[in-house]
Amino acid sequence: MSLLVVGSTAFDTVETPHGTATECLGGSSTYFSLAARLFTPVRLVSVVGADFPAKHRALLEARGIDLTGLQSKPGKTFRWHGRYSQDMNSRETLDVQLNTFGDFQPLVPAPFRDTPFVFLANGAPATQRSVLEQMQAPRFCVADTMDLWIERERDGLLELLRRIDGLIVNDSEVKQLTGKTNLIQAGRACLALGPKLVIVKKGEHGSFVFSNFFHYALPAYPTETVVDPTGAGDSFAGGFMGYLATCDSISLWNMKRAVAYGTVTASLTVEGFGVERIAAADMETVERRYHELQQFVTGG
Amino acid sequence: MSLLVVGSTAFDTVETPHGTATECLGGSSTYFSLAARLFTPVRLVSVVGADFPAKHRALLEARGIDLTGLQSKPGKTFRWHGRYSQDMNSRETLDVQLNTFGDFQPLVPAPFRDTPFVFLANGAPATQRSVLEQMQAPRFCVADTMDLWIERERDGLLELLRRIDGLIVNDSEVKQLTGKTNLIQAGRACLALGPKLVIVKKGEHGSFVFSNFFHYALPAYPTETVVDPTGAGDSFAGGFMGYLATCDSISLWNMKRAVAYGTVTASLTVEGFGVERIAAADMETVERRYHELQQFVTGG
């Protein structure tokens, strides 16, 4: 089934101990789409400036990503510049230029309003809610958020949480959102805020899945070559939602497989600068890593 | 089969966000023994001062821990005083008084020298090697170490690593030891230093097992009530070695179960101050948590 993502498209400048990549294609909707398209067709809703080159559009379209919802506005595309620490477990934002993304009003094209699977990438809760209001009862809607909104738009975020099926956040965010320092307590408390499903991303430590009926933990794929962690979270969400959109039912078993596929797509993203590695990935590589991850979890 | 541990016995004063416990029974050999005795008889080799009370001896002996190798010296028992951060993921040592542990020369009683399973808790590498020299070809010998020895006694530690079967360390230690910031690379590099088995403890993030033939990852037991993390690592090692000592063979399958049992005994320890919770634990509780952990890993 089809899958719609609403989020940013950006030019990222990234400094890591492996080197610097300047103004490469990035943004949450881009990373999400490039992971999800490995499983299912993706409909992208985002905004770019007049400086967004045809080659980036071509890269996305060639991979089955429908850009009907990609608005082009006068002005420049969103730019982000960040630097990672030596161990790449933390990063510093050196510069942000919102440009056309600053007043992004997502408009879901009419033919996309019945899309059954929806991912609301990190954005202002009011903007995320405006997307929900355009959709015709999606079957499964998952959102991401960040510290900024938890701090400044808490009420709007809580309102959103009551209306979505799942939340994908990282460990520090779920602790901040719930005020719990214990991650298991934080996961449970987050479920009480509305979502039926809470997925907590822990970077190199893998992820936790919380629902009212089961908890589940999966380690990260044991990658040895982290080149650029940018986009790992959105690629995780893309693999997760992309696989789930191919399933007959959103069962525990399918969800577990989806988390593993998300783990694999995230592992591919971090092995190259920007979208370079995930854009080049194919299902053969994904399936091989999926089985390697199973081996890592079962011991062989 | 029988299991011997060589390590410290201490009085710990611990400050956590849950309160303060003053001069409670602690030390690596104590935590290890109280976890391991749930599975197999344990022989403890350590040292205490004249201030070590009969009630602590009675607590250990009542749980099948043989104290023949517990030397009693004039002077005071080792004391440690630490304070944990609000989220309990870091701690600060406020005071250390080595006392009788300062010049601890472990003497393995003659009847214990053929013990097949040996755990060398954290200590000076030269001291750990002196134990090995007293043993008659143990079947499976595992050691722990810490940042101090990695920094100051590197050559002695490398010599030890060539002579033991397994090393149990935490994530920052294995990175420091190998100079690798990626944990998978660090695990592999550590194997190259000699041990056939490297277990990396990651606290709330679980553990990784590295061998030349398989890698394995297990999350931590999803505890919601961390009262005092002191002794978690030694309790992990105790559950791991204790279970393994009951097995016919040191196979992959038994090792995986042993890691899960170590995870469970560590989870019990952290739920009470000092040894209070692990000393009160029984196998019924351990088995229940073992199955809960399996559910957490498999999703039900």
Coordinates of C-alpha atoms in Angstrom, one line a residue:
Chain A
M1 CA 0.0 0.0 0.0
S2 CA 1.1 3.5 -0.5
L3 CA 2.9 5.7 1.9
L4 CA 3.1 9.4 2.3
V5 CA 5.7 11.4 4.1
V6 CA 5.6 15.1 5.0
G7 CA 8.9 16.7 6.1
S8 CA 11.9 18.8 5.1
T9 CA 14.1 18.8 2.0
A10 CA 17.5 20.3 2.6
F11 CA 21.1 21.0 1.6
D12 CA 23.3 19.7 4.4
T13 CA 26.9 20.6 5.1
V14 CA 28.3 17.9 7.4
E15 CA 31.6 17.7 9.2
T16 CA 32.6 14.4 10.6
P17 CA 36.0 12.8 11.6
H18 CA 35.9 11.2 8.1
G19 CA 35.7 14.5 6.3
T20 CA 33.3 17.2 5.2
A21 CA 30.5 17.1 2.7
T22 CA 29.2 20.4 1.4
E23 CA 25.6 21.1 0.5
C24 CA 24.6 17.6 -0.1
L25 CA 21.0 16.5 -0.5
G26 CA 19.3 15.9 2.9
G27 CA 16.2 16.6 4.9
S28 CA 13.9 14.3 6.8
S29 CA 11.5 13.6 3.9
T30 CA 14.5 12.8 1.6
Y31 CA 16.1 10.3 4.0
F32 CA 12.7 8.7 4.8
S33 CA 11.7 8.4 1.2
L34 CA 15.0 6.9 0.0
A35 CA 14.7 4.2 2.7
A36 CA 11.0 3.5 2.3
R37 CA 11.1 3.3 -1.5
L38 CA 13.1 0.1 -1.2
F39 CA 9.8 -1.5 0.0
T40 CA 6.9 0.5 -1.5
P41 CA 6.1 3.6 -3.6
V42 CA 6.4 6.8 -1.7
R43 CA 4.6 10.1 -2.0
L44 CA 6.7 13.0 -0.8
V45 CA 5.2 16.3 0.5
S46 CA 7.9 19.0 1.1
V47 CA 9.1 22.3 -0.1
V48 CA 12.3 23.5 -1.9
G49 CA 13.6 26.8 -3.2
A50 CA 14.4 27.8 -6.8
D51 CA 17.9 26.5 -6.2
F52 CA 16.9 22.9 -6.0
P53 CA 18.5 21.2 -9.0
A54 CA 16.9 18.9 -11.5
K55 CA 19.4 16.2 -10.7
H56 CA 18.1 15.8 -7.2
R57 CA 14.5 15.5 -8.5
A58 CA 15.7 13.0 -11.0
L59 CA 17.5 11.0 -8.3
L60 CA 14.3 10.8 -6.2
E61 CA 11.9 10.1 -9.1
A62 CA 14.1 7.4 -10.5
R63 CA 13.6 5.6 -7.2
G64 CA 9.8 5.6 -7.4
I65 CA 9.3 8.6 -5.2
D66 CA 6.3 10.7 -6.4
L67 CA 7.2 14.4 -6.2
T68 CA 3.7 15.8 -7.0
G69 CA 3.6 17.1 -3.4
L70 CA 7.0 18.8 -3.6
Q71 CA 6.3 22.5 -3.7
S72 CA 8.9 24.8 -5.3
K73 CA 9.0 28.3 -4.0
P74 CA 11.0 31.4 -4.9
G75 CA 14.0 31.7 -2.7
K76 CA 16.4 29.2 -1.3
T77 CA 16.1 25.6 -0.1
F78 CA 16.5 24.9 3.7
R79 CA 20.2 24.6 4.7
W80 CA 21.7 22.9 7.7
H81 CA 25.4 22.8 8.8
G82 CA 26.5 20.5 11.6
R83 CA 29.6 19.0 13.1
Y84 CA 29.9 15.6 14.7
S85 CA 32.1 14.8 17.7
Q86 CA 35.0 12.4 17.4
D87 CA 32.9 9.4 18.4
M88 CA 30.0 10.7 16.4
N89 CA 27.6 10.2 19.3
S90 CA 26.9 14.0 19.5
R91 CA 26.7 16.8 17.1
E92 CA 26.7 20.6 17.1
T93 CA 24.5 22.7 14.8
L94 CA 26.8 25.4 13.3
D95 CA 24.2 27.1 11.1
V96 CA 20.5 26.8 10.1
Q97 CA 18.9 28.7 7.3
L98 CA 15.2 27.8 7.2
N99 CA 14.6 29.7 3.9
T100 CA 11.6 28.3 2.1
F101 CA 11.0 25.7 4.8
G102 CA 10.5 28.5 7.4
D103 CA 6.8 29.0 6.5
F104 CA 6.2 25.6 5.0
Q105 CA 2.4 25.0 4.8
P106 CA 2.2 21.3 3.6
L107 CA -0.5 20.9 1.0
V108 CA -1.4 17.2 0.4
P109 CA -2.4 16.8 -3.3
A110 CA -6.0 15.7 -3.6
P111 CA -5.2 12.3 -5.1
F112 CA -2.9 11.6 -2.1
R113 CA -5.4 12.3 0.7
D114 CA -6.5 8.7 1.0
T115 CA -3.0 7.4 1.4
P116 CA -3.2 4.7 4.1
F117 CA 0.3 5.0 5.6
V118 CA 1.4 8.4 6.8
F119 CA 4.7 9.6 8.3
L120 CA 4.8 13.1 9.8
A121 CA 8.6 13.8 10.0
N122 CA 9.8 16.3 12.6
G123 CA 8.1 19.6 12.4
A124 CA 5.9 22.1 14.3
P125 CA 3.0 20.1 15.9
A126 CA 0.5 22.6 14.4
T127 CA 2.0 21.9 10.9
Q128 CA 1.8 18.1 11.6
R129 CA -1.8 18.4 12.7
S130 CA -2.6 20.4 9.5
V131 CA -1.5 17.4 7.5
L132 CA -3.7 15.0 9.5
E133 CA -6.7 17.3 8.8
Q134 CA -6.1 17.0 5.1
M135 CA -6.0 13.2 5.2
Q136 CA -9.0 10.9 4.9
A137 CA -8.7 8.6 8.0
P138 CA -5.2 7.1 7.4
R139 CA -4.9 3.5 8.4
F140 CA -1.6 4.0 10.3
C141 CA -0.1 7.4 11.1
V142 CA 3.3 7.8 12.8
A143 CA 5.0 11.1 13.8
D144 CA 8.5 12.2 14.9
T145 CA 9.3 15.2 17.0
M146 CA 12.3 17.0 18.6
D147 CA 13.4 18.8 21.8
L148 CA 12.4 22.2 20.4
W149 CA 8.7 21.2 20.1
I150 CA 8.6 19.3 23.4
E151 CA 9.9 22.5 25.1
R152 CA 8.0 25.2 23.2
E153 CA 4.9 23.6 21.8
R154 CA 4.1 21.0 24.4
D155 CA 0.3 21.5 24.3
G156 CA 0.2 21.3 20.5
L157 CA 2.4 18.2 20.7
L158 CA 0.1 16.5 23.3
E159 CA -2.9 17.2 21.1
L160 CA -1.1 15.6 18.1
L161 CA -0.1 12.5 20.3
R162 CA -3.8 11.9 20.9
R163 CA -4.5 11.7 17.2
I164 CA -1.7 9.5 15.8
D165 CA -1.1 5.8 16.0
G166 CA 2.7 5.8 16.6
L167 CA 5.5 8.0 17.7
I168 CA 9.1 7.5 16.8
V169 CA 11.5 9.5 19.0
N170 CA 15.0 9.2 20.4
D171 CA 15.9 8.3 24.0
S172 CA 16.6 11.8 25.2
E173 CA 13.3 13.1 23.6
V174 CA 11.1 10.5 25.2
K175 CA 12.7 11.2 28.6
Q176 CA 12.2 15.0 28.1
L177 CA 8.6 14.5 27.0
T178 CA 7.6 12.3 29.9
G179 CA 9.9 13.6 32.7
K180 CA 11.1 10.0 33.4
T181 CA 14.8 9.3 33.5
N182 CA 14.3 5.5 33.3
L183 CA 13.7 4.6 29.6
I184 CA 11.2 1.8 30.4
Q185 CA 9.2 4.1 32.6
A186 CA 9.4 6.8 29.9
G187 CA 8.2 4.5 27.2
R188 CA 5.2 3.4 29.3
A189 CA 4.4 7.1 30.2
C190 CA 4.5 8.0 26.6
L191 CA 1.9 5.4 25.7
A192 CA -0.3 7.0 28.2
L193 CA -0.2 10.2 26.2
G194 CA -2.1 8.6 23.3
P195 CA -0.1 6.7 20.8
K196 CA -0.7 2.9 20.6
L197 CA 3.0 2.5 19.6
V198 CA 6.1 4.2 20.8
I199 CA 9.5 3.5 19.2
V200 CA 12.5 4.8 21.0
K201 CA 15.7 5.1 18.9
K202 CA 18.9 4.7 20.8
G203 CA 21.4 5.2 18.0
E204 CA 24.2 2.6 18.3
H205 CA 22.3 0.9 21.1
G206 CA 19.3 0.0 18.9
S207 CA 15.7 0.6 19.6
F208 CA 12.9 -0.2 22.0
V209 CA 9.3 -0.7 20.9
F210 CA 6.5 0.0 23.5
S211 CA 2.9 -0.9 23.1
N212 CA 0.2 -1.7 25.7
F213 CA 0.6 -5.4 24.9
F214 CA 4.2 -6.0 24.4
H215 CA 7.7 -4.5 24.7
Y216 CA 10.4 -5.3 22.3
A217 CA 14.1 -4.5 22.1
L218 CA 16.3 -4.8 19.0
P219 CA 20.1 -3.9 18.9
A220 CA 21.5 -1.8 16.1
Y221 CA 23.0 -3.5 13.0
P222 CA 26.6 -4.0 14.0
T223 CA 28.1 -1.6 11.5
E224 CA 31.9 -0.9 11.7
T225 CA 32.0 2.1 9.4
V226 CA 30.0 5.1 10.6
V227 CA 30.8 7.9 8.1
D228 CA 27.9 10.3 8.7
P229 CA 25.1 9.7 11.2
T230 CA 22.9 12.4 9.6
G231 CA 19.5 11.0 8.6
A232 CA 19.8 7.7 10.5
G233 CA 16.5 8.3 12.4
D234 CA 14.5 9.3 9.3
S235 CA 16.0 6.3 7.4
F236 CA 14.9 4.1 10.3
A237 CA 11.4 5.4 10.1
G238 CA 11.5 5.0 6.3
G239 CA 12.4 1.3 6.5
F240 CA 9.9 0.7 9.3
M241 CA 7.0 2.4 7.6
G242 CA 8.0 1.2 4.1
Y243 CA 8.0 -2.5 5.1
L244 CA 4.8 -2.1 7.2
A245 CA 3.0 -0.6 4.2
T246 CA 3.6 -3.9 2.3
C247 CA 2.0 -6.0 5.1
D248 CA -1.5 -7.4 5.2
S249 CA -1.8 -6.5 8.9
I250 CA -0.1 -4.4 11.5
S251 CA 0.6 -7.3 13.7
L252 CA 3.3 -7.8 16.3
W253 CA 5.2 -10.1 14.0
N254 CA 5.1 -7.6 11.1
M255 CA 6.0 -4.8 13.4
K256 CA 9.1 -6.7 14.6
R257 CA 10.2 -7.3 11.0
A258 CA 9.5 -3.6 10.2
V259 CA 11.8 -2.5 13.1
A260 CA 14.5 -4.8 11.8
Y261 CA 14.2 -3.4 8.3
G262 CA 14.3 0.2 9.7
T263 CA 17.4 -0.8 11.6
V264 CA 19.0 -2.0 8.4
T265 CA 18.1 1.1 6.3
A266 CA 19.5 3.3 9.1
S267 CA 22.7 1.3 9.1
L268 CA 23.1 1.8 5.3
T269 CA 22.5 5.6 5.6
V270 CA 25.3 6.1 8.2
E271 CA 27.9 4.3 6.0
G272 CA 28.1 7.2 3.5
F273 CA 27.9 11.0 3.5
G274 CA 24.4 12.3 3.1
V275 CA 22.1 10.1 1.1
E276 CA 24.9 8.6 -1.0
R277 CA 24.7 5.1 0.5
I278 CA 21.0 4.7 1.0
A279 CA 20.2 6.1 -2.5
A280 CA 22.5 3.4 -3.9
A281 CA 21.1 0.5 -1.8
D282 CA 19.1 -2.3 -3.3
M283 CA 16.9 -5.0 -1.7
E284 CA 19.6 -7.7 -2.0
T285 CA 21.8 -5.7 0.4
V286 CA 18.8 -5.0 2.7
E287 CA 17.9 -8.6 2.9
R288 CA 21.5 -9.7 3.5
R289 CA 21.8 -7.2 6.4
Y290 CA 18.4 -8.2 7.7
H291 CA 19.6 -11.8 8.1
E292 CA 22.9 -10.7 9.6
L293 CA 21.0 -8.7 12.1
Q294 CA 18.9 -11.8 13.0
Q295 CA 22.2 -13.7 13.4
F296 CA 23.5 -11.0 15.7
V297 CA 20.3 -11.2 17.9
T298 CA 20.1 -15.0 18.0
G299 CA 23.8 -15.6 18.1
G300 CA 23.9 -17.4 14.7
Chain B
M1 CA 31.1 -27.7 38.6
S2 CA 32.7 -25.5 41.1
L3 CA 33.6 -21.8 40.5
L4 CA 36.2 -19.7 42.1
V5 CA 36.2 -15.9 42.3
V6 CA 39.1 -13.7 43.4
G7 CA 38.3 -10.0 44.1
S8 CA 37.5 -7.4 46.7
T9 CA 35.3 -7.4 49.7
A10 CA 34.3 -3.9 50.9
F11 CA 32.1 -1.6 52.9
D12 CA 30.4 0.7 50.4
T13 CA 28.8 4.1 51.1
V14 CA 26.5 4.9 48.2
E15 CA 24.5 8.0 47.5
T16 CA 21.9 7.8 44.8
P17 CA 18.8 9.9 44.0
H18 CA 16.9 7.2 46.1
G19 CA 18.9 7.9 49.3
T20 CA 22.1 6.9 50.9
A21 CA 23.3 3.6 52.2
T22 CA 26.2 3.7 54.6
E23 CA 28.9 1.1 54.9
C24 CA 26.9 -1.7 53.4
L25 CA 28.5 -5.0 52.3
G26 CA 30.0 -4.7 48.9
G27 CA 33.1 -5.5 46.8
S28 CA 33.5 -7.4 43.5
S29 CA 33.8 -10.9 45.0
T30 CA 30.7 -10.4 47.1
Y31 CA 28.5 -9.3 44.3
F32 CA 29.9 -12.0 42.0
S33 CA 29.4 -14.7 44.6
L34 CA 25.8 -13.7 45.6
A35 CA 24.8 -13.9 41.9
A36 CA 26.7 -17.1 41.1
R37 CA 25.6 -19.0 44.2
L38 CA 22.1 -19.1 42.6
F39 CA 23.5 -21.6 40.2
T40 CA 26.5 -23.4 41.7
P41 CA 28.6 -23.5 44.8
V42 CA 31.1 -20.7 44.9
R43 CA 34.6 -20.4 46.4
L44 CA 35.6 -16.9 47.4
V45 CA 39.1 -15.6 47.6
S46 CA 39.4 -12.2 49.1
V47 CA 40.6 -10.2 52.1
V48 CA 38.9 -8.3 55.0
G49 CA 40.0 -6.5 58.1
A50 CA 39.3 -7.2 61.7
D51 CA 36.2 -5.0 61.5
F52 CA 34.4 -7.5 59.1
P53 CA 31.4 -8.7 61.1
A54 CA 30.3 -12.2 61.7
K55 CA 26.9 -11.4 60.3
H56 CA 28.4 -10.8 56.8
R57 CA 30.2 -14.1 56.9
A58 CA 27.0 -15.8 58.0
L59 CA 25.1 -14.1 55.1
L60 CA 27.6 -15.4 52.5
E61 CA 28.0 -18.9 54.1
A62 CA 24.2 -19.4 54.4
R63 CA 24.1 -19.1 50.6
G64 CA 26.6 -21.8 49.8
I65 CA 29.6 -19.5 49.5
D66 CA 32.8 -21.1 50.8
L67 CA 34.9 -18.6 52.7
T68 CA 38.0 -20.8 53.2
G69 CA 39.9 -18.4 51.0
L70 CA 38.7 -15.2 52.7
Q71 CA 41.7 -13.9 54.5
S72 CA 41.3 -11.8 57.6
K73 CA 44.0 -9.3 58.4
P74 CA 44.6 -6.8 61.2
G75 CA 43.3 -3.4 60.2
K76 CA 40.2 -2.3 58.4
T77 CA 38.2 -3.6 55.4
F78 CA 38.4 -1.8 52.1
R79 CA 36.0 1.1 52.0
W80 CA 34.5 2.9 49.0
H81 CA 32.2 6.0 48.9
G82 CA 30.5 7.1 45.7
R83 CA 27.7 9.3 44.4
Y84 CA 25.6 8.6 41.4
S85 CA 24.2 11.2 39.0
Q86 CA 20.5 12.0 38.8
D87 CA 20.0 9.5 35.9
M88 CA 22.4 7.0 37.5
N89 CA 24.4 6.6 34.3
S90 CA 27.5 8.1 35.9
R91 CA 29.1 8.2 39.3
E92 CA 31.8 10.0 41.2
T93 CA 34.1 8.4 43.7
L94 CA 34.2 10.6 46.8
D95 CA 36.5 8.4 48.9
V96 CA 38.6 5.2 48.7
Q97 CA 40.4 3.6 51.6
L98 CA 42.1 0.5 50.4
N99 CA 43.1 -0.6 53.9
T100 CA 43.7 -4.4 54.0
F101 CA 42.9 -4.7 50.2
G102 CA 45.9 -2.4 49.5
D103 CA 48.4 -5.2 49.5
F104 CA 46.1 -8.1 48.9
Q105 CA 48.1 -11.1 47.9
P106 CA 45.5 -13.7 46.9
L107 CA 46.3 -17.2 48.2
V108 CA 44.2 -19.9 46.7
P109 CA 43.7 -22.7 49.3
A110 CA 45.2 -25.9 48.1
P111 CA 41.9 -27.8 47.8
F112 CA 40.6 -25.0 45.5
R113 CA 43.5 -25.1 43.0
D114 CA 41.7 -27.5 40.6
T115 CA 38.6 -25.4 40.4
P116 CA 37.5 -25.6 36.7
F117 CA 35.8 -22.2 36.5
V118 CA 37.7 -19.1 37.6
F119 CA 36.7 -15.4 37.6
L120 CA 39.4 -12.8 38.2
A121 CA 37.5 -9.7 39.3
N122 CA 38.9 -6.3 38.7
G123 CA 42.4 -6.0 40.2
A124 CA 46.0 -5.3 39.3
P125 CA 47.0 -7.5 36.4
A126 CA 50.0 -8.8 38.3
T127 CA 47.7 -9.9 41.1
Q128 CA 45.3 -11.5 38.6
R129 CA 48.2 -13.4 37.0
S130 CA 49.5 -14.6 40.4
V131 CA 46.1 -16.3 40.8
L132 CA 46.4 -18.0 37.5
E133 CA 49.8 -19.3 38.5
Q134 CA 48.3 -21.0 41.5
M135 CA 45.6 -22.7 39.5
Q136 CA 45.9 -26.1 37.9
A137 CA 44.8 -25.5 34.3
P138 CA 41.3 -24.1 34.8
R139 CA 38.8 -25.1 32.2
F140 CA 37.4 -21.6 31.7
C141 CA 39.0 -18.5 33.1
V142 CA 37.4 -15.0 32.7
A143 CA 38.8 -11.7 34.0
D144 CA 37.5 -8.1 34.5
T145 CA 39.6 -5.0 34.5
M146 CA 39.2 -1.2 34.6
D147 CA 40.5 2.1 33.2
L148 CA 43.2 2.4 35.9
W149 CA 45.0 -0.8 34.7
I150 CA 44.5 -0.1 31.0
E151 CA 46.2 3.2 31.5
R152 CA 48.9 2.3 34.1
E153 CA 49.6 -1.4 33.7
R154 CA 49.0 -2.0 30.0
D155 CA 51.8 -4.4 29.4
G156 CA 50.8 -6.5 32.4
L157 CA 47.2 -6.5 31.3
L158 CA 48.1 -7.5 27.7
E159 CA 50.1 -10.4 29.2
L160 CA 47.1 -11.5 31.2
L161 CA 44.8 -11.3 28.1
R162 CA 47.0 -13.8 26.4
R163 CA 46.4 -16.3 29.2
I164 CA 42.7 -16.1 29.9
D165 CA 39.7 -17.5 28.0
G166 CA 37.4 -14.5 28.4
L167 CA 37.3 -10.8 29.2
I168 CA 34.3 -9.0 30.7
V169 CA 34.6 -5.2 30.4
N170 CA 32.3 -2.2 29.9
D171 CA 32.0 -0.3 26.7
S172 CA 34.3 2.6 27.6
E173 CA 37.0 0.2 28.8
V174 CA 37.1 -1.9 25.6
K175 CA 37.3 1.4 23.6
Q176 CA 40.1 2.6 25.8
L177 CA 41.9 -0.8 25.6
T178 CA 41.8 -1.0 21.8
G179 CA 41.8 2.7 20.8
K180 CA 38.7 2.1 18.7
T181 CA 35.7 4.4 19.1
N182 CA 33.3 2.0 17.2
L183 CA 32.2 -0.7 19.6
I184 CA 32.1 -3.5 17.0
Q185 CA 35.6 -2.7 15.9
A186 CA 36.7 -2.5 19.5
G187 CA 35.2 -5.9 20.3
R188 CA 37.0 -7.5 17.3
A189 CA 40.3 -5.7 18.2
C190 CA 40.0 -7.0 21.7
L191 CA 39.7 -10.6 20.5
A192 CA 43.0 -10.1 18.6
L193 CA 44.7 -9.5 22.0
G194 CA 44.1 -13.0 23.1
P195 CA 40.8 -13.9 24.7
K196 CA 38.5 -16.3 22.9
L197 CA 35.5 -14.4 24.3
V198 CA 34.9 -10.7 24.9
I199 CA 31.8 -9.6 26.7
V200 CA 31.1 -5.9 26.6
K201 CA 28.7 -4.6 29.3
K202 CA 26.7 -1.5 28.2
G203 CA 24.7 -1.0 31.4
E204 CA 21.1 -0.1 30.6
H205 CA 21.8 -0.9 26.9
G206 CA 22.6 -4.5 27.5
S207 CA 25.7 -6.4 26.3
F208 CA 27.6 -7.6 23.3
V209 CA 29.4 -10.9 23.0
F210 CA 32.3 -11.2 20.6
S211 CA 34.0 -14.4 19.6
N212 CA 35.9 -15.3 16.5
F213 CA 32.9 -17.3 15.3
F214 CA 29.9 -15.3 16.3
H215 CA 28.7 -11.9 17.6
Y216 CA 25.7 -11.7 19.8
A217 CA 23.7 -8.8 21.3
L218 CA 21.3 -8.9 24.3
P219 CA 19.4 -6.0 25.7
A220 CA 19.3 -5.4 29.5
Y221 CA 16.4 -6.7 31.4
P222 CA 13.8 -3.9 31.3
T223 CA 13.9 -2.9 34.9
E224 CA 11.9 0.2 35.9
T225 CA 13.4 0.6 39.4
V226 CA 17.1 1.3 39.5
V227 CA 17.9 2.0 43.2
D228 CA 21.7 1.5 43.2
P229 CA 23.7 0.4 40.2
T230 CA 26.8 -0.6 42.3
G231 CA 27.8 -4.2 41.7
A232 CA 25.8 -4.6 38.5
G233 CA 28.8 -5.6 36.5
D234 CA 30.1 -8.2 39.0
S235 CA 26.6 -9.6 39.4
F236 CA 26.4 -9.9 35.7
A237 CA 29.7 -11.8 35.7
G238 CA 28.4 -14.0 38.6
G239 CA 25.2 -15.0 36.8
F240 CA 27.2 -15.6 33.6
M241 CA 29.9 -17.8 35.2
G242 CA 27.5 -19.4 37.7
Y243 CA 25.2 -20.7 34.9
L244 CA 28.1 -21.7 32.7
A245 CA 29.6 -23.8 35.5
T246 CA 26.5 -25.9 35.5
C247 CA 26.7 -26.7 31.8
D248 CA 28.2 -29.8 30.1
S249 CA 29.9 -27.7 27.4
I250 CA 30.8 -24.1 26.8
S251 CA 28.8 -24.0 23.6
L252 CA 27.3 -21.0 21.8
W253 CA 23.9 -22.0 23.1
N254 CA 25.0 -22.3 26.7
M255 CA 26.9 -19.0 26.5
K256 CA 23.8 -17.2 25.2
R257 CA 21.8 -18.6 28.1
A258 CA 24.6 -17.6 30.5
V259 CA 24.6 -14.0 29.2
A260 CA 20.8 -13.9 29.8
Y261 CA 21.2 -15.2 33.3
G262 CA 24.0 -12.6 34.0
T263 CA 21.6 -9.9 32.7
V264 CA 19.0 -11.1 35.1
T265 CA 21.2 -11.2 38.2
A266 CA 22.5 -7.7 37.4
S267 CA 18.9 -6.5 37.1
L268 CA 18.2 -7.8 40.6
T269 CA 21.2 -6.2 42.1
V270 CA 20.4 -2.7 40.9
E271 CA 16.9 -2.9 42.4
G272 CA 18.2 -2.6 46.0
F273 CA 20.9 -0.8 47.9
G274 CA 24.1 -2.8 48.1
V275 CA 23.7 -6.6 48.1
E276 CA 20.2 -6.5 49.7
R277 CA 18.2 -7.5 46.6
I278 CA 20.6 -10.1 45.1
A279 CA 21.2 -11.7 48.5
A280 CA 17.4 -12.2 48.8
A281 CA 16.9 -13.5 45.3
D282 CA 15.9 -17.1 44.6
M283 CA 15.9 -19.2 41.4
E284 CA 12.1 -18.8 41.0
T285 CA 12.6 -15.0 40.5
V286 CA 15.6 -15.6 38.3
E287 CA 13.7 -18.0 36.0
R288 CA 10.7 -15.6 35.8
R289 CA 13.0 -12.7 34.7
Y290 CA 14.9 -15.0 32.3
H291 CA 11.6 -15.7 30.5
E292 CA 10.5 -12.0 30.7
L293 CA 13.8 -11.1 29.1
Q294 CA 13.2 -13.7 26.3
Q295 CA 9.8 -12.1 25.7
F296 CA 11.4 -8.7 25.6
V297 CA 13.9 -9.9 22.9
T298 CA 11.4 -11.9 20.9
G299 CA 8.4 -9.5 21.3
G300 CA 6.3 -12.1 23.2

